[in-house]
CSV table of C-alpha atoms in Angstrom, one decimal:
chain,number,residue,atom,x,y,z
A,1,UNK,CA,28.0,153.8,-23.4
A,2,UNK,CA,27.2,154.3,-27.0
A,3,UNK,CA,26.2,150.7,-28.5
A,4,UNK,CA,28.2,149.5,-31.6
A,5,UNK,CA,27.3,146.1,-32.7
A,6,UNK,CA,23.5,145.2,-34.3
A,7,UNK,CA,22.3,143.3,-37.4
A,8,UNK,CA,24.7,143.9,-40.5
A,9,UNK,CA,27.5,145.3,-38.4
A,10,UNK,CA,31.4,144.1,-38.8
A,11,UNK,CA,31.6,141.1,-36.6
A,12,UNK,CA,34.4,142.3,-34.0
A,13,UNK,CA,37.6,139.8,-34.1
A,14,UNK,CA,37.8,136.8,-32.2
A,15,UNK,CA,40.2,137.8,-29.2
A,16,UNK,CA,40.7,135.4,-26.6
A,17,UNK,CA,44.1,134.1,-24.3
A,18,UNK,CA,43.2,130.2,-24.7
A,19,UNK,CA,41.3,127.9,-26.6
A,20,UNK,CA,40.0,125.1,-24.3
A,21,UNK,CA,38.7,122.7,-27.5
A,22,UNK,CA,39.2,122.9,-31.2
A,23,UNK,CA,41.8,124.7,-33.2
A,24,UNK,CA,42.6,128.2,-32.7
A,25,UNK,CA,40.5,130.6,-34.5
A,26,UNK,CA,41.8,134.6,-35.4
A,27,UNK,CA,39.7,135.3,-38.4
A,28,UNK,CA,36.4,134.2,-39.5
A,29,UNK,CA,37.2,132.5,-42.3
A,30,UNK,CA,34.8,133.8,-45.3
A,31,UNK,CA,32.2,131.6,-46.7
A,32,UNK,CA,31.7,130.4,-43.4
A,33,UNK,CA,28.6,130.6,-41.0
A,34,UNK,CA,29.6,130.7,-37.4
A,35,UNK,CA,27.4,130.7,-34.3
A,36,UNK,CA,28.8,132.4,-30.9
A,37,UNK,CA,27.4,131.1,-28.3
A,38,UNK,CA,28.5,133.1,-25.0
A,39,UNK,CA,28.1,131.2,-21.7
A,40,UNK,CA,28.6,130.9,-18.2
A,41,UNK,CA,29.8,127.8,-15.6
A,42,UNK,CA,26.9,129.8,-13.6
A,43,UNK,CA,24.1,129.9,-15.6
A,44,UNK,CA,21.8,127.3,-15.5
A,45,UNK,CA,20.9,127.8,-19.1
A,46,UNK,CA,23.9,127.5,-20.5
A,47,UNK,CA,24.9,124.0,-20.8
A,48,UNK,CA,21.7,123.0,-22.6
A,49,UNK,CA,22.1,126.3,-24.8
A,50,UNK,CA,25.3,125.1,-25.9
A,51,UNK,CA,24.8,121.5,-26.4
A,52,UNK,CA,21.9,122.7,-28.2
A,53,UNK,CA,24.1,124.6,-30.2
A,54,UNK,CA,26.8,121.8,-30.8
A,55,UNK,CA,24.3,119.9,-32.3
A,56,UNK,CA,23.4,122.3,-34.6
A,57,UNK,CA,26.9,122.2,-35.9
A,58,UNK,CA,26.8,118.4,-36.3
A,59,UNK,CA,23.7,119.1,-38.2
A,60,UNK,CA,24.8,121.7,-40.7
A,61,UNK,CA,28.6,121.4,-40.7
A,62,UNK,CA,28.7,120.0,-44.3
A,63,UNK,CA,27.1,123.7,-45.1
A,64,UNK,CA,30.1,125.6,-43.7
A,65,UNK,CA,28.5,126.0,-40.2
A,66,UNK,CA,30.8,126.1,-37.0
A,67,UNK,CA,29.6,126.7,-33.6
A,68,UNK,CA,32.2,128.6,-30.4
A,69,UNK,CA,31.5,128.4,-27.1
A,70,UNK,CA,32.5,131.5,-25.8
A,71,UNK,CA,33.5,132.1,-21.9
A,72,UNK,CA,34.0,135.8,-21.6
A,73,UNK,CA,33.0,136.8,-17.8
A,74,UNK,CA,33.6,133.9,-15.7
A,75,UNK,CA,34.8,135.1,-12.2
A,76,UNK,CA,37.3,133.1,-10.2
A,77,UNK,CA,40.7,134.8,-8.0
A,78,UNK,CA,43.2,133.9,-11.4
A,79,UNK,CA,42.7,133.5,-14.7
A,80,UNK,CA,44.3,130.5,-14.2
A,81,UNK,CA,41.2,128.9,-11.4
A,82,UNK,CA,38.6,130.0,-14.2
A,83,UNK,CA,40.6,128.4,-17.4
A,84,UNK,CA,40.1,125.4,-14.7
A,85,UNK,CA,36.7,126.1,-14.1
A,86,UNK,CA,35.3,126.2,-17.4
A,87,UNK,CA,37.1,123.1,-18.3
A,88,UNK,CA,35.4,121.0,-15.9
A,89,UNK,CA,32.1,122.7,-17.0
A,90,UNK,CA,32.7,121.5,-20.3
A,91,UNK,CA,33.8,118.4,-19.8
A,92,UNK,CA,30.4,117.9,-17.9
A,93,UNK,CA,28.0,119.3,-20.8
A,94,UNK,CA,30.2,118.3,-23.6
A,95,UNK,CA,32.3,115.1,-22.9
A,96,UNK,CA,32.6,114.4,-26.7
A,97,UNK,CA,32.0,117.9,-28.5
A,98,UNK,CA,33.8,118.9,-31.5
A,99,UNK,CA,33.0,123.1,-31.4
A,100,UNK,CA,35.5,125.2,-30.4
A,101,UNK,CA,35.4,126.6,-26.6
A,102,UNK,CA,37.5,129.9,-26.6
A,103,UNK,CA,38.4,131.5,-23.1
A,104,UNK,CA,38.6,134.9,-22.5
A,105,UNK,CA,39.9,136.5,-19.5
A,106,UNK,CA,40.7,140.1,-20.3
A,107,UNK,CA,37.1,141.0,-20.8
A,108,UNK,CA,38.0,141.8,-24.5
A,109,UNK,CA,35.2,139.4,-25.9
A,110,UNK,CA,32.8,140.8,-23.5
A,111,UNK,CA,33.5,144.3,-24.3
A,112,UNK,CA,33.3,144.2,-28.2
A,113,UNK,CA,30.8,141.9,-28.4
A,114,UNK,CA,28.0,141.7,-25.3
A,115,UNK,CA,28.9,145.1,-24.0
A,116,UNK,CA,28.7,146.7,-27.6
A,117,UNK,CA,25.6,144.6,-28.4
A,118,UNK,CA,23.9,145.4,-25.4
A,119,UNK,CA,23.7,142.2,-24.0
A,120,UNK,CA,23.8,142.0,-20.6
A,121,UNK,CA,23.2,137.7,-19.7
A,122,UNK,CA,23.8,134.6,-21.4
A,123,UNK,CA,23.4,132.7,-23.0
A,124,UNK,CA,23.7,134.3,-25.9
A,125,UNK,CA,24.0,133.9,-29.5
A,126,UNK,CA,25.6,135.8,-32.4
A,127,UNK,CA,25.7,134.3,-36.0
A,128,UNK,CA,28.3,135.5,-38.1
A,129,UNK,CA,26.8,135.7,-41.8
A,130,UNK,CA,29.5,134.1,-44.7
A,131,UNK,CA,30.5,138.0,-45.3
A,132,UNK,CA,31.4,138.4,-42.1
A,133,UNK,CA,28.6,140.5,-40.9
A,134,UNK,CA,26.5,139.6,-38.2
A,135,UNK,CA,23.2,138.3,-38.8
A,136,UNK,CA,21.3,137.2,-35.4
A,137,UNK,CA,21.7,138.7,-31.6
A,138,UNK,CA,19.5,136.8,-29.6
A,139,UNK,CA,19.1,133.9,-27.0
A,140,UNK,CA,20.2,130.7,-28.3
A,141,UNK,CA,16.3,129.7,-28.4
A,142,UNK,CA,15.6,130.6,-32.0
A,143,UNK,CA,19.0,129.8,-33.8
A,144,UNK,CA,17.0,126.3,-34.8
A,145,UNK,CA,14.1,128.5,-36.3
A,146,UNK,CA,16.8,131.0,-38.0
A,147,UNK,CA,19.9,129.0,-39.1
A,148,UNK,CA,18.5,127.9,-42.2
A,149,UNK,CA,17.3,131.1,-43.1
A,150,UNK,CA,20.6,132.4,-42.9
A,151,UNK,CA,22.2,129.2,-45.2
A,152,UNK,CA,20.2,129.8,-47.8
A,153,UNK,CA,20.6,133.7,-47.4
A,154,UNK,CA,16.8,134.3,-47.2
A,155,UNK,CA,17.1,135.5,-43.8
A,156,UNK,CA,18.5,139.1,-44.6
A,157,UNK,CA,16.0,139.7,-47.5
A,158,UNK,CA,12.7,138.3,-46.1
A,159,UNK,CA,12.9,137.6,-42.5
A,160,UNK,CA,14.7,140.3,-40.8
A,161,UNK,CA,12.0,142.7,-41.0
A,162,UNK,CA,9.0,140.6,-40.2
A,163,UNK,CA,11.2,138.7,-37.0
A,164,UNK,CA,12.0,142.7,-36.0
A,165,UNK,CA,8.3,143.8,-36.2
A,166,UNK,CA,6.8,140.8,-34.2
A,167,UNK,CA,9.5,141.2,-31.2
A,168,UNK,CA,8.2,145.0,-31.2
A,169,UNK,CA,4.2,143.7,-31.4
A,170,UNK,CA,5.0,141.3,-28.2
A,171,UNK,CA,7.1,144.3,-26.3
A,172,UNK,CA,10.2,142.8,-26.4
A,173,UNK,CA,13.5,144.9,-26.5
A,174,UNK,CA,15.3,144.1,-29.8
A,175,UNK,CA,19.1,143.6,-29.9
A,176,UNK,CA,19.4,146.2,-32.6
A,177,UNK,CA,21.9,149.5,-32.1
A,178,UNK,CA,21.9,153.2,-32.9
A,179,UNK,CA,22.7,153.8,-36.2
A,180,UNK,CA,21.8,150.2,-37.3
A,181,UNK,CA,19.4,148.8,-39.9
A,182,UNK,CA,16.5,148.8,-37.9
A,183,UNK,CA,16.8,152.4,-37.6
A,184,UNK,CA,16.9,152.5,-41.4
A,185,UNK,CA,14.0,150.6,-42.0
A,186,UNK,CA,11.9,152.3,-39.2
A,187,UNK,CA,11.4,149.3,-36.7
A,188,UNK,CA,10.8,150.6,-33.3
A,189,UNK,CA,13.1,149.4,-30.5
């Protein structure tokens, strides 16, 4: 499979058959900064990774940022006995969250975004830049380190590069994609 989705690409639409929290979302609305945050009711990461996120959103909400929790691969017999599952997963890590918690079923949300990403666990975090490109791929550990670099739009111009260089120097496999800017800019993978 021929990856699609890296640093500065289109963020795919927002697809999903319900929305467990929160107001439905179609579009990203521009001006906006949203963090994905894709999750599982089995991964023992996840509920911190999440809440972590949440609070984020508290944080910088007044600066346009808005987290979703996103379930895309949760396996159950229905639909219906996942939808359930998740819910009560929620309700355990986020009794009183305000983010949005989208459900997705159809594998559509896994496809265009962790499949064409090439992402294959969670948690996992995308942040969707106020243009509507995406500016982060990663683990949910450095969106407090990178968050404010993308508000104040420095992250693009000054950090992209140097963040892409030192995951290279420690051996780790960057969440960049053929044809992407890292190629561009000659970063190893």
């Amino acid at each position: 499979m021929t990856s699609g989705l890296g640093i500065d690409s289109r963020a795919p639409s927002i697809n999903v058959q319900h929305w467990l929290r929160g107001d439905p979302l179609s579009n990203f609305q521009p001006g906006k900064i949203y963090i994905l945050e894709f999750f599982s009711t089995t991964c023992s990461g996840c509920g911190p990774a999440l809440s972590d996120a949440a609070q984020l959103q508290e944080e910088f909400s007044d600066m346009g940022v808005e987290v979703i929790g996103v379930a895309a691969n949760e396996e159950a017999a229905t639909a219906d006995e996942a939808r359930a599952q998740v819910d009560a997963w929620v309700t355990k890590w986020l009794p009183n969250t305000n983010i949005r918690i989208a459900f997705d079923h159809s594998g559509e949300m896994a496809k265009h975004w962790l499949d064409a990403s090439l992402t294959f666990h969670v948690p996992q975090a995308f942040i969707v830049d106020r243009d509507g490109s995406i500016a982060f791929i990663e683990d949910s550990n450095s969106l407090e380190d990178v968050l404010p670099k993308v508000i104040d739009g420095s992250w693009r111009e000054n950090f992209v590069t140097a963040y892409k260089y030192e995951r290279c120097v420690a051996g780790e496999r960057l969440p960049m994609n053929a044809g992407s800017r890292s190629e561009k800019l000659g970063v190893m993978r």
